[in-house]
Short mmCIF file of C-alpha atoms in Angstrom, two decimals:
data_model
loop_
_atom_site.label_atom_id
_atom_site.label_comp_id
_atom_site.label_asym_id
_atom_site.label_seq_id
_atom_site.Cartn_x
_atom_site.Cartn_y
_atom_site.Cartn_z
CA UNK E 1 -26.18 4.07 26.07
CA UNK E 2 -27.62 7.21 27.53
CA UNK E 3 -29.53 9.93 25.71
CA UNK E 4 -27.49 13.10 26.15
CA UNK E 5 -30.35 15.46 25.49
CA UNK E 6 -33.78 15.59 23.96
CA UNK E 7 -34.25 17.91 20.97
CA UNK E 8 -36.19 21.13 21.15
CA UNK E 9 -37.63 20.36 17.71
CA UNK E 10 -38.45 17.02 16.08
CA UNK E 11 -36.56 17.07 12.76
CA UNK E 12 -36.81 13.45 11.61
CA UNK E 13 -39.86 12.27 9.65
CA UNK E 14 -41.59 8.94 10.15
CA UNK E 15 -40.61 7.86 6.63
CA UNK E 16 -36.95 8.41 7.46
CA UNK E 17 -37.34 6.01 10.39
CA UNK E 18 -38.94 3.40 8.12
CA UNK E 19 -36.16 3.75 5.50
CA UNK E 20 -33.42 3.58 8.10
CA UNK E 21 -34.93 0.48 9.68
CA UNK E 22 -35.26 -1.20 6.27
CA UNK E 23 -31.52 -0.77 5.72
CA UNK E 24 -30.84 -3.11 8.63
CA UNK E 25 -33.69 -5.48 7.78
CA UNK E 26 -36.20 -4.54 10.47
CA UNK E 27 -39.57 -2.84 10.74
CA UNK E 28 -40.40 -0.39 13.52
CA UNK E 29 -43.90 -0.77 14.95
CA UNK E 30 -46.13 2.10 13.86
CA UNK E 31 -47.05 2.92 17.45
CA UNK E 32 -43.38 3.57 18.27
CA UNK E 33 -42.47 5.75 15.29
CA UNK E 34 -42.99 9.04 17.11
CA UNK E 35 -40.72 7.98 19.97
CA UNK E 36 -37.94 7.08 17.52
CA UNK E 37 -38.46 10.36 15.68
CA UNK E 38 -37.68 12.17 18.93
CA UNK E 39 -34.57 10.12 19.77
CA UNK E 40 -33.08 10.35 16.25
CA UNK E 41 -33.83 14.06 16.18
CA UNK E 42 -31.54 14.19 19.20
CA UNK E 43 -28.76 13.00 16.87
CA UNK E 44 -29.55 15.88 14.52
CA UNK E 45 -29.09 18.22 17.44
CA UNK E 46 -25.70 16.71 18.34
CA UNK E 47 -24.56 16.89 14.72
CA UNK E 48 -25.45 20.58 14.60
CA UNK E 49 -23.09 21.15 17.51
CA UNK E 50 -20.28 19.12 15.90
CA UNK E 51 -20.63 20.90 12.56
CA UNK E 52 -20.43 24.27 14.29
CA UNK E 53 -16.87 23.45 15.41
CA UNK E 54 -13.73 23.73 13.29
CA UNK E 55 -12.16 20.37 12.46
CA UNK E 56 -9.07 19.35 14.44
CA UNK E 57 -6.38 18.39 11.93
CA UNK E 58 -2.58 18.42 12.06
CA UNK E 59 -1.29 21.94 11.52
CA UNK E 60 0.16 22.90 8.17
CA UNK E 61 3.35 24.99 8.40
CA UNK E 62 3.12 26.69 5.01
CA UNK E 63 5.96 29.10 5.82
CA UNK E 64 8.43 26.36 6.67
CA UNK E 65 7.20 24.09 3.87
CA UNK E 66 5.92 26.37 1.08
CA UNK E 67 4.53 24.73 -2.01
CA UNK E 68 4.62 26.07 -5.53
CA UNK E 69 3.96 25.16 -9.15
CA UNK E 70 1.07 22.80 -8.34
CA UNK E 71 -0.18 21.44 -11.66
CA UNK E 72 -1.16 18.39 -13.60
CA UNK E 73 1.33 17.70 -16.36
CA UNK E 74 -0.15 17.70 -19.84
CA UNK E 75 -0.99 14.25 -21.22
CA UNK E 76 1.80 14.67 -23.74
CA UNK E 77 4.43 15.53 -21.13
CA UNK E 78 3.21 12.82 -18.77
CA UNK E 79 3.40 10.21 -21.54
CA UNK E 80 7.10 11.05 -21.95
CA UNK E 81 7.54 9.96 -18.32
CA UNK E 82 5.48 6.76 -18.58
CA UNK E 83 2.27 8.44 -17.29
CA UNK E 84 3.89 8.30 -13.86
CA UNK E 85 2.58 11.57 -12.46
CA UNK E 86 -0.75 12.49 -10.89
CA UNK E 87 0.34 16.01 -9.95
CA UNK E 88 3.58 17.99 -9.98
CA UNK E 89 4.57 20.33 -7.15
CA UNK E 90 7.69 21.74 -5.57
CA UNK E 91 8.02 21.62 -1.78
CA UNK E 92 11.25 22.11 0.17
CA UNK E 93 11.86 23.37 3.69
CA UNK E 94 13.00 26.92 4.27
CA UNK E 95 14.51 25.92 7.62
CA UNK E 96 18.32 25.95 7.70
CA UNK E 97 18.55 22.89 9.93
CA UNK E 98 16.17 20.93 7.70
CA UNK E 99 18.23 21.80 4.62
CA UNK E 100 21.21 20.00 6.16
CA UNK E 101 19.18 16.87 6.94
CA UNK E 102 19.84 13.29 5.79
CA UNK E 103 17.62 13.65 2.70
CA UNK E 104 19.20 16.93 1.53
CA UNK E 105 19.68 16.85 -2.22
CA UNK E 106 17.19 14.01 -2.75
CA UNK E 107 14.05 14.43 -4.84
CA UNK E 108 11.05 12.44 -3.63
CA UNK E 109 7.76 11.41 -5.27
CA UNK E 110 4.78 10.69 -3.03
CA UNK E 111 2.11 8.11 -3.92
CA UNK E 112 -1.16 9.79 -4.84
CA UNK E 113 -3.08 8.31 -1.90
CA UNK E 114 -0.91 10.31 0.53
CA UNK E 115 -2.08 13.75 1.70
CA UNK E 116 -0.12 16.77 0.53
CA UNK E 117 -2.07 19.86 1.57
CA UNK E 118 -3.43 21.93 -1.35
CA UNK E 119 -2.46 19.23 -3.89
CA UNK E 120 -5.41 17.17 -5.17
CA UNK E 121 -5.47 13.44 -4.48
CA UNK E 122 -6.86 11.73 -7.58
CA UNK E 123 -6.54 8.23 -6.09
CA UNK E 124 -6.19 6.96 -9.65
CA UNK E 125 -9.94 7.23 -10.20
CA UNK E 126 -12.51 9.33 -12.04
CA UNK E 127 -15.57 8.47 -9.96
CA UNK E 128 -15.52 11.82 -8.13
CA UNK E 129 -17.03 14.89 -9.73
CA UNK E 130 -14.21 16.92 -8.16
CA UNK E 131 -10.98 15.56 -6.68
CA UNK E 132 -10.34 15.40 -2.96
CA UNK E 133 -7.97 18.19 -1.87
CA UNK E 134 -6.30 17.50 1.50
CA UNK E 135 -6.01 20.26 4.09
CA UNK E 136 -2.96 18.89 5.91
CA UNK E 137 0.22 16.96 5.17
CA UNK E 138 0.58 13.30 6.02
CA UNK E 139 3.08 12.64 8.82
CA UNK E 140 5.56 11.06 6.40
CA UNK E 141 5.41 14.13 4.14
CA UNK E 142 6.31 16.40 7.04
CA UNK E 143 9.10 14.05 8.10
CA UNK E 144 10.60 13.93 4.60
CA UNK E 145 10.60 17.73 4.42
CA UNK E 146 12.15 18.08 7.87
CA UNK E 147 14.86 15.66 6.76
CA UNK E 148 15.73 17.97 3.87
CA UNK E 149 14.04 16.07 1.04
CA UNK E 150 12.48 17.95 -1.87
CA UNK E 151 9.03 16.71 -2.86
CA UNK E 152 8.50 17.12 -6.59
CA UNK E 153 5.11 15.56 -7.13
CA UNK E 154 2.48 12.93 -6.50
CA UNK E 155 3.09 9.66 -8.32
CA UNK E 156 0.14 8.12 -10.14
CA UNK E 157 -1.36 5.08 -8.47
CA UNK E 158 -3.88 2.45 -9.45
CA UNK E 159 -7.61 3.04 -9.26
CA UNK E 160 -8.36 3.17 -5.50
CA UNK E 161 -5.04 1.32 -5.01
CA UNK E 162 -6.79 -1.91 -5.94
CA UNK E 163 -4.65 -3.51 -8.63
CA UNK E 164 -1.36 -5.42 -8.76
CA UNK E 165 -0.95 -4.22 -12.38
CA UNK E 166 -0.52 -0.72 -13.78
CA UNK E 167 -3.44 -0.74 -16.20
CA UNK E 168 -6.27 0.73 -14.09
CA UNK E 169 -5.48 4.42 -13.53
CA UNK E 170 -8.44 6.36 -14.95
CA UNK E 171 -6.27 9.21 -16.21
CA UNK E 172 -3.70 7.11 -18.12
CA UNK E 173 -2.11 3.66 -17.86
CA UNK E 174 1.29 3.75 -16.16
CA UNK E 175 3.90 2.06 -18.35
CA UNK E 176 6.95 0.03 -17.40
CA UNK E 177 10.00 2.09 -18.44
CA UNK E 178 11.83 -1.14 -19.27
CA UNK E 179 9.16 -2.21 -21.77
CA UNK E 180 6.31 0.22 -22.56
CA UNK E 181 3.00 -1.62 -22.78
CA UNK E 182 3.99 -3.94 -19.96
CA UNK E 183 2.86 -3.56 -16.36
CA UNK E 184 4.90 -1.46 -13.97
CA UNK E 185 3.11 -3.29 -11.15
CA UNK E 186 0.60 -1.87 -8.73
CA UNK E 187 -0.74 -0.21 -6.93
CA UNK E 188 2.32 2.05 -6.41
CA UNK E 189 2.85 2.02 -10.16
CA UNK E 190 3.93 5.61 -10.74
CA UNK E 191 6.34 5.49 -7.81
CA UNK E 192 8.13 2.50 -9.36
CA UNK E 193 8.12 3.84 -12.92
CA UNK E 194 9.73 7.10 -11.79
CA UNK E 195 12.64 5.09 -10.39
CA UNK E 196 13.05 2.38 -13.02
CA UNK E 197 15.39 2.19 -15.94
CA UNK E 198 18.83 3.67 -16.59
CA UNK E 199 17.70 7.28 -16.00
CA UNK E 200 15.48 7.55 -12.88
CA UNK E 201 13.27 10.64 -12.82
CA UNK E 202 13.41 10.98 -9.01
CA UNK E 203 15.82 9.75 -6.34
CA UNK E 204 13.23 8.22 -4.01
CA UNK E 205 9.52 7.52 -3.78
CA UNK E 206 6.87 6.59 -1.25
CA UNK E 207 4.59 3.66 -1.94
CA UNK E 208 1.71 1.97 -0.16
CA UNK E 209 1.36 -1.76 0.43
CA UNK E 210 -1.82 -3.53 1.51
CA UNK E 211 -1.37 -6.73 -0.49
CA UNK E 212 2.01 -6.22 -2.12
CA UNK E 213 1.65 -2.79 -3.68
CA UNK E 214 5.22 -1.68 -2.92
CA UNK E 215 6.90 -5.02 -3.58
CA UNK E 216 5.00 -5.95 -6.76
CA UNK E 217 5.99 -2.83 -8.74
CA UNK E 218 9.52 -3.11 -7.31
CA UNK E 219 9.67 -6.64 -8.70
CA UNK E 220 8.31 -5.72 -12.15
CA UNK E 221 10.52 -2.63 -12.49
CA UNK E 222 13.80 -3.90 -11.03
CA UNK E 223 14.00 -1.55 -8.06
CA UNK E 224 14.09 -1.88 -4.26
CA UNK E 225 10.81 -1.67 -2.33
CA UNK E 226 10.28 -2.33 1.39
CA UNK E 227 7.03 -3.08 3.19
CA UNK E 228 7.98 -2.28 6.79
CA UNK E 229 6.68 -4.06 9.86
CA UNK E 230 3.01 -3.21 10.40
CA UNK E 231 2.86 0.06 12.32
CA UNK E 232 6.53 1.02 11.97
CA UNK E 233 5.74 3.91 9.62
CA UNK E 234 2.74 6.09 10.57
CA UNK E 235 -0.21 5.93 8.20
CA UNK E 236 -1.64 9.28 9.32
CA UNK E 237 -2.93 11.26 6.36
CA UNK E 238 -3.03 8.39 3.88
CA UNK E 239 -6.20 7.03 2.26
CA UNK E 240 -6.78 3.60 3.84
CA UNK E 241 -7.60 0.37 2.12
CA UNK E 242 -8.16 -1.78 5.20
CA UNK E 243 -6.78 -0.75 8.56
CA UNK E 244 -5.38 -4.15 9.48
CA UNK E 245 -3.09 -4.27 6.43
CA UNK E 246 -2.31 -0.60 5.72
CA UNK E 247 1.45 -0.14 5.24
CA UNK E 248 3.46 2.68 3.66
CA UNK E 249 7.16 2.57 2.90
CA UNK E 250 10.22 3.47 0.80
CA UNK E 251 10.91 2.71 -2.86
CA UNK E 252 14.39 3.43 -4.23
CA UNK E 253 16.94 2.38 -6.81
CA UNK E 254 19.28 0.86 -4.22
CA UNK E 255 19.34 -0.57 -0.71
CA UNK E 256 21.30 2.20 1.04
CA UNK E 257 18.88 4.88 -0.15
CA UNK E 258 15.98 2.70 0.95
CA UNK E 259 17.40 2.51 4.47
CA UNK E 260 18.05 6.26 4.41
CA UNK E 261 14.42 7.03 3.53
CA UNK E 262 13.01 4.57 6.07
CA UNK E 263 15.13 6.22 8.77
CA UNK E 264 13.51 9.55 7.96
CA UNK E 265 9.90 8.33 8.20
CA UNK E 266 9.81 5.45 10.73
CA UNK E 267 8.58 5.61 14.32
CA UNK E 268 5.49 6.63 16.26
CA UNK E 269 3.72 9.89 15.53
CA UNK E 270 1.24 9.72 18.43
CA UNK E 271 -1.73 9.82 16.06
CA UNK E 272 -1.95 6.49 14.24
CA UNK E 273 -3.46 3.69 16.30
CA UNK E 274 -1.89 1.12 13.95
CA UNK E 275 1.40 1.88 15.71
CA UNK E 276 0.77 0.03 18.96
CA UNK E 277 4.13 -1.45 19.96
CA UNK E 278 6.11 0.49 17.37
CA UNK E 279 9.43 2.13 18.35
CA UNK E 280 9.74 5.86 18.84
CA UNK E 281 10.71 8.23 16.03
CA UNK E 282 14.46 8.68 15.50
CA UNK E 283 15.55 5.27 14.18
CA UNK E 284 18.66 4.86 12.03
CA UNK E 285 18.77 1.99 9.57
CA UNK E 286 21.25 3.69 7.25
CA UNK E 287 24.42 4.31 9.27
CA UNK E 288 24.91 0.68 10.43
CA UNK E 289 24.80 -0.45 6.79
CA UNK E 290 27.76 1.71 5.84
CA UNK E 291 30.07 -0.72 7.66
CA UNK E 292 29.22 -3.31 4.98
CA UNK E 293 29.27 -1.09 1.89
CA UNK E 294 32.82 -2.13 0.97
CA UNK E 295 32.68 -5.61 2.48
CA UNK E 296 29.29 -7.09 1.54
CA UNK E 297 30.30 -10.62 2.53
CA UNK E 298 30.59 -9.47 6.12
CA UNK E 299 26.92 -8.43 6.06
CA UNK E 300 25.71 -12.04 5.79
CA UNK E 301 28.65 -14.13 6.94
CA UNK E 302 27.32 -16.49 9.61
CA UNK E 303 23.69 -15.58 8.90
CA UNK E 304 21.16 -18.41 8.75
CA UNK E 305 18.87 -17.90 5.76
CA UNK E 306 15.72 -19.91 5.11
CA UNK E 307 14.11 -20.61 1.75
CA UNK E 308 10.34 -20.96 2.15
CA UNK E 309 9.48 -24.10 0.19
CA UNK E 310 5.71 -23.44 0.03
CA UNK E 311 6.40 -20.11 -1.67
CA UNK E 312 8.11 -21.97 -4.51
CA UNK E 313 5.00 -24.04 -5.24
CA UNK E 314 2.21 -21.45 -5.40
CA UNK E 315 -0.17 -21.80 -8.38
CA UNK E 316 0.97 -19.94 -11.47
CA UNK E 317 4.61 -19.63 -10.42
CA UNK E 318 6.86 -19.57 -13.49
CA UNK E 319 9.43 -22.37 -13.00
CA UNK E 320 12.06 -19.95 -14.25
CA UNK E 321 11.29 -17.64 -11.32
CA UNK E 322 11.64 -20.57 -8.92
CA UNK E 323 15.06 -21.33 -10.38
CA UNK E 324 16.16 -17.68 -10.04
CA UNK E 325 15.29 -17.75 -6.33
CA UNK E 326 17.18 -21.03 -5.88
CA UNK E 327 20.21 -19.54 -7.63
CA UNK E 328 20.02 -16.43 -5.42
CA UNK E 329 19.94 -18.65 -2.33
CA UNK E 330 23.11 -20.41 -3.52
CA UNK E 331 24.78 -17.06 -4.11
CA UNK E 332 24.11 -16.20 -0.47
CA UNK E 333 25.74 -19.47 0.47
CA UNK E 334 28.79 -18.42 -1.56
CA UNK E 335 28.96 -15.25 0.54
CA UNK E 336 29.26 -17.27 3.75
CA UNK E 337 25.65 -17.60 4.87
CA UNK E 338 24.09 -20.87 5.92
CA UNK E 339 21.09 -21.56 3.69
CA UNK E 340 18.37 -24.08 4.59
CA UNK E 341 14.91 -24.97 3.32
CA UNK E 342 12.06 -24.28 5.74
CA UNK E 343 8.43 -25.33 5.56
CA UNK E 344 5.51 -23.18 6.73
CA UNK E 345 2.36 -24.91 5.45
CA UNK E 346 0.12 -22.13 6.79
CA UNK E 347 1.75 -19.72 4.30
CA UNK E 348 -0.60 -21.14 1.67
CA UNK E 349 -3.62 -20.12 3.76
CA UNK E 350 -2.44 -16.51 3.79
CA UNK E 351 -4.20 -15.40 0.58
CA UNK E 352 -7.57 -16.72 1.81
CA UNK E 353 -7.06 -15.00 5.16
CA UNK E 354 -6.19 -11.75 3.40
CA UNK E 355 -9.26 -11.98 1.17
CA UNK E 356 -11.84 -12.65 3.87
CA UNK E 357 -10.26 -10.52 6.61
CA UNK E 358 -10.12 -7.49 4.33
CA UNK E 359 -12.89 -7.70 1.74
CA UNK E 360 -15.50 -6.19 4.03
CA UNK E 361 -13.05 -3.55 5.26
CA UNK E 362 -12.10 -2.57 1.71
CA UNK E 363 -15.73 -2.38 0.67
CA UNK E 364 -16.82 -0.24 3.59
CA UNK E 365 -13.73 1.69 4.67
CA UNK E 366 -11.80 2.36 1.47
CA UNK E 367 -14.65 2.53 -1.05
CA UNK E 368 -17.64 3.77 0.94
CA UNK E 369 -15.93 5.90 3.57
CA UNK E 370 -17.53 4.01 6.44
CA UNK E 371 -14.57 4.33 8.77
CA UNK E 372 -14.67 2.26 11.93
CA UNK E 373 -14.78 4.01 15.27
CA UNK E 374 -11.04 4.14 15.92
CA UNK E 375 -8.50 6.67 17.06
CA UNK E 376 -6.42 8.70 14.64
CA UNK E 377 -6.92 11.51 12.14
CA UNK E 378 -10.01 11.07 9.96
CA UNK E 379 -10.35 12.74 6.56
CA UNK E 380 -13.91 14.02 6.72
CA UNK E 381 -14.11 15.41 3.18
CA UNK E 382 -12.88 12.18 1.62
CA UNK E 383 -15.40 10.21 3.68
CA UNK E 384 -18.17 12.48 2.43
CA UNK E 385 -17.14 11.90 -1.19
CA UNK E 386 -17.28 8.14 -0.70
CA UNK E 387 -20.51 8.00 1.29
CA UNK E 388 -22.97 7.54 -1.57
CA UNK E 389 -22.26 5.46 -4.65
CA UNK E 390 -24.50 5.44 -7.70
CA UNK E 391 -24.69 3.43 -10.90
CA UNK E 392 -22.62 5.96 -12.86
CA UNK E 393 -19.79 5.72 -10.34
CA UNK E 394 -20.05 1.92 -10.38
CA UNK E 395 -19.80 1.80 -14.17
CA UNK E 396 -16.82 4.17 -14.27
CA UNK E 397 -14.99 2.10 -11.69
CA UNK E 398 -15.79 -1.17 -13.48
CA UNK E 399 -14.53 0.17 -16.82
CA UNK E 400 -11.03 0.87 -15.54
CA UNK E 401 -10.73 -1.51 -12.61
CA UNK E 402 -13.37 -4.17 -11.98
CA UNK E 403 -11.48 -5.13 -8.81
CA UNK E 404 -13.24 -2.12 -7.26
CA UNK E 405 -16.72 -3.31 -8.08
CA UNK E 406 -15.84 -6.90 -7.19
CA UNK E 407 -14.68 -5.59 -3.80
CA UNK E 408 -17.80 -3.46 -3.31
CA UNK E 409 -20.10 -6.41 -3.96
CA UNK E 410 -17.87 -9.01 -2.33
CA UNK E 411 -17.57 -7.08 0.91
CA UNK E 412 -21.31 -6.86 1.29
CA UNK E 413 -21.72 -10.51 0.26
CA UNK E 414 -19.32 -11.70 2.98
CA UNK E 415 -20.91 -9.39 5.55
CA UNK E 416 -24.43 -10.71 5.07
CA UNK E 417 -23.90 -14.26 3.79
CA UNK E 418 -21.13 -15.22 6.21
CA UNK E 419 -21.39 -13.16 9.40
CA UNK E 420 -18.37 -13.72 11.62
CA UNK E 421 -16.16 -15.02 8.80
CA UNK E 422 -14.08 -11.84 8.68
CA UNK E 423 -13.64 -11.94 12.46
CA UNK E 424 -12.37 -15.52 12.32
CA UNK E 425 -10.01 -14.66 9.44
CA UNK E 426 -8.57 -11.80 11.48
CA UNK E 427 -8.06 -14.14 14.43
CA UNK E 428 -6.31 -16.65 12.18
CA UNK E 429 -4.13 -13.83 10.83
CA UNK E 430 -2.64 -13.61 14.31
CA UNK E 431 -2.01 -17.35 14.13
CA UNK E 432 -0.20 -16.86 10.82
CA UNK E 433 1.90 -14.11 12.41
CA UNK E 434 2.77 -16.32 15.36
CA UNK E 435 3.57 -19.24 13.06
CA UNK E 436 6.07 -17.21 11.04
CA UNK E 437 7.63 -15.92 14.25
CA UNK E 438 7.89 -19.42 15.73
CA UNK E 439 9.61 -20.82 12.64
CA UNK E 440 12.09 -17.94 12.59
CA UNK E 441 12.86 -18.54 16.27
CA UNK E 442 12.89 -22.35 16.25
CA UNK E 443 15.09 -22.58 13.15
CA UNK E 444 17.33 -19.71 14.32
CA UNK E 445 16.71 -17.83 11.08
CA UNK E 446 17.86 -14.30 10.38
CA UNK E 447 15.76 -13.92 7.21
CA UNK E 448 13.59 -15.97 4.84
CA UNK E 449 13.71 -15.86 1.03
CA UNK E 450 10.66 -16.23 -1.23
CA UNK E 451 9.60 -15.10 -4.72
CA UNK E 452 7.81 -11.79 -5.07
CA UNK E 453 5.69 -11.89 -8.23
CA UNK E 454 5.10 -15.37 -9.70
CA UNK E 455 6.02 -14.13 -13.19
CA UNK E 456 7.71 -11.19 -14.83
CA UNK E 457 5.54 -8.22 -15.85
CA UNK E 458 2.53 -8.96 -18.07
CA UNK E 459 1.09 -7.02 -20.99
CA UNK E 460 -1.72 -4.48 -20.71
CA UNK E 461 -5.42 -5.11 -21.25
CA UNK E 462 -7.82 -3.03 -23.37
CA UNK E 463 -10.72 -1.09 -21.88
CA UNK E 464 -13.03 -2.99 -24.22
CA UNK E 465 -12.02 -6.32 -22.62
CA UNK E 466 -14.57 -8.13 -20.45
CA UNK E 467 -14.61 -7.92 -16.67
CA UNK E 468 -13.34 -11.50 -16.57
CA UNK E 469 -10.43 -10.81 -18.93
CA UNK E 470 -9.39 -7.69 -17.02
CA UNK E 471 -9.52 -9.50 -13.69
CA UNK E 472 -7.64 -12.42 -15.20
CA UNK E 473 -4.56 -10.23 -15.53
CA UNK E 474 -4.49 -9.90 -11.73
CA UNK E 475 -5.13 -13.49 -10.65
CA UNK E 476 -2.42 -15.02 -8.47
CA UNK E 477 0.02 -12.12 -8.50
CA UNK E 478 -0.16 -11.53 -4.73
CA UNK E 479 -0.01 -15.14 -3.51
CA UNK E 480 3.44 -14.64 -1.95
CA UNK E 481 3.03 -11.01 -0.89
CA UNK E 482 -0.42 -10.67 0.73
CA UNK E 483 0.27 -13.25 3.49
CA UNK E 484 2.91 -10.88 4.89
CA UNK E 485 0.37 -8.06 4.96
CA UNK E 486 -2.04 -9.95 7.19
CA UNK E 487 0.84 -11.20 9.37
CA UNK E 488 2.45 -7.74 9.42
CA UNK E 489 6.00 -8.97 8.78
CA UNK E 490 8.56 -6.76 7.06
CA UNK E 491 9.68 -7.76 3.58
CA UNK E 492 11.70 -6.20 0.79
CA UNK E 493 11.73 -6.95 -2.92
CA UNK E 494 15.09 -6.76 -4.68
CA UNK E 495 15.91 -7.64 -8.30
CA UNK E 496 17.83 -10.91 -8.68
CA UNK E 497 17.92 -11.40 -12.47
CA UNK E 498 16.00 -11.08 -15.71
CA UNK E 499 13.92 -13.40 -17.90
CA UNK E 500 12.76 -13.17 -21.51
CA UNK E 501 9.08 -12.56 -22.27
CA UNK E 502 7.15 -15.76 -23.04
CA UNK E 503 3.59 -14.42 -22.60
CA UNK E 504 1.10 -16.01 -25.03
CA UNK E 505 0.16 -13.56 -27.76
CA UNK E 506 3.29 -11.49 -27.28
CA UNK E 507 5.66 -13.55 -29.41
CA UNK E 508 6.82 -10.30 -31.02
CA UNK E 509 8.43 -9.40 -27.66
CA UNK E 510 10.55 -12.52 -27.13
CA UNK E 511 13.68 -10.37 -27.28
CA UNK E 512 12.60 -8.35 -24.23
CA UNK E 513 14.01 -9.32 -20.83
CA UNK E 514 12.27 -8.12 -17.65
CA UNK E 515 13.29 -8.20 -13.96
CA UNK E 516 12.64 -10.96 -11.45
CA UNK E 517 12.03 -9.84 -7.86
CA UNK E 518 12.78 -11.80 -4.69
CA UNK E 519 11.45 -11.04 -1.24
CA UNK E 520 13.55 -11.07 1.90
CA UNK E 521 11.41 -11.20 5.04
CA UNK E 522 12.36 -11.20 8.71
CA UNK E 523 10.78 -11.11 12.15
CA UNK E 524 8.89 -8.14 13.53
CA UNK E 525 10.98 -4.94 13.72
CA UNK E 526 13.98 -6.69 12.07
CA UNK E 527 14.36 -4.37 9.07
CA UNK E 528 18.07 -4.08 9.86
CA UNK E 529 18.58 -7.79 9.06
CA UNK E 530 16.63 -7.43 5.83
CA UNK E 531 18.78 -4.50 4.76
CA UNK E 532 22.04 -6.32 5.54
CA UNK E 533 20.95 -9.30 3.46
CA UNK E 534 19.72 -7.17 0.57
CA UNK E 535 22.85 -5.02 0.57
CA UNK E 536 25.12 -8.08 0.46
CA UNK E 537 23.36 -9.34 -2.68
CA UNK E 538 23.22 -5.94 -4.36
CA UNK E 539 26.90 -5.17 -3.76
CA UNK E 540 28.11 -8.65 -4.75
CA UNK E 541 26.11 -9.38 -7.91
CA UNK E 542 24.75 -7.50 -10.91
CA UNK E 543 21.14 -8.63 -11.29
CA UNK E 544 21.03 -7.32 -14.87
CA UNK E 545 23.28 -10.13 -16.04
CA UNK E 546 22.00 -12.91 -13.75
#
């Protein structure tokens, strides 16, 4: 490292040097304090120059994409729509060519961790004194508008996107439209609730998925949710959780619409460094599927489909869910596919890899704004809001979502108690990726089937419940989803049947039936195979009566 320049004025006090050194566990010799005051004052000088410049963010074309009627719905109005909204807005392109695009006529909800310029991002939390208001649109927002979609609002999400259930939003709990009081899944809870039930409120939605947060709510709400291959869809302009597992993707009521929305948003944007190896923008997953719309058997005839046996034995899996997946596999066989069991023992290590590889990143990047030095667009104002936590913020976060405070403490615990553990977990995540790929290749598999959530949706908790009881509602839900985040493989959740409620303490609800979701995963960049498989099931069978 070289010193670019020495400061004209020493601005750093000796006590600041002592405090800074204490943060990393060292003590600067008294005789050297003045030297360090000079060198750190040089940083002050550089920062002055940086702050004098305008930030360099993607341009907002407010004339082409004007926004109007930005508002938070009243609590009463929001409750009528399952508390699904964070903000309402109306944005549609004024460009004639855009208006004729593939999403023309479709209304779209955007998860509340995605930047829409001038529309506050609540992030499901109340720890900020004032909400973060983005200055530019996320890449996927611009792409949706250019494709002719109409954005009608920001869907509520879970508190800092850190819950597989829909009970943690600080403004209001998102409810499952199929059974109010039950989880809509998380963290893309509002996105799923807006699509669920017999009368969807929007045509399409965007979700985020770092441990299952698209697929889990899709499973609980009986909709279609795809986590694309890592890097396929640009993450530019979206609040991160942990850079190695950040995914965003489409949530819809059916497979064809899912492929239509993915086509509009997939491909490199030249800004997101997660997209190394991703294909260029301009992909079409929708048109090839049309050939199978009236002949779903043809979509899977001759396919070789694996059933991942380890996924059927994860702790807490409802045996009824296991049976639904087995039945679905046999239904694929009836359509002309070859169905075989496959074993991937390392799948069971996936949740531990996810936890250790990401806990430090979540603690520092998502919750404290300590972004790593990496390329891409950085949201300076959000980072500044996250930079300094205090006890009041900690207590607010713990009240609604103790997963936040567990992550804050756990990330620091891993960092200092087990240095190098996260690095090894990230290395082993590549081994998990390669293991999945090898099994797919060696067994000549087109896709692999596995359960999504281990049970149907569970019932809400009360704010007065203990930290342990609140966290207990989340234990084990991501055992079959988070391994595919650390490996980066694409996976969709589709509904394959319903089951009656048997949750202890909810005997009054035994007449309620809720959806069962099944994942279909494939090799890297093989979303087309996933869509063919999902479409064949959807067009051949009615999950509501299975």
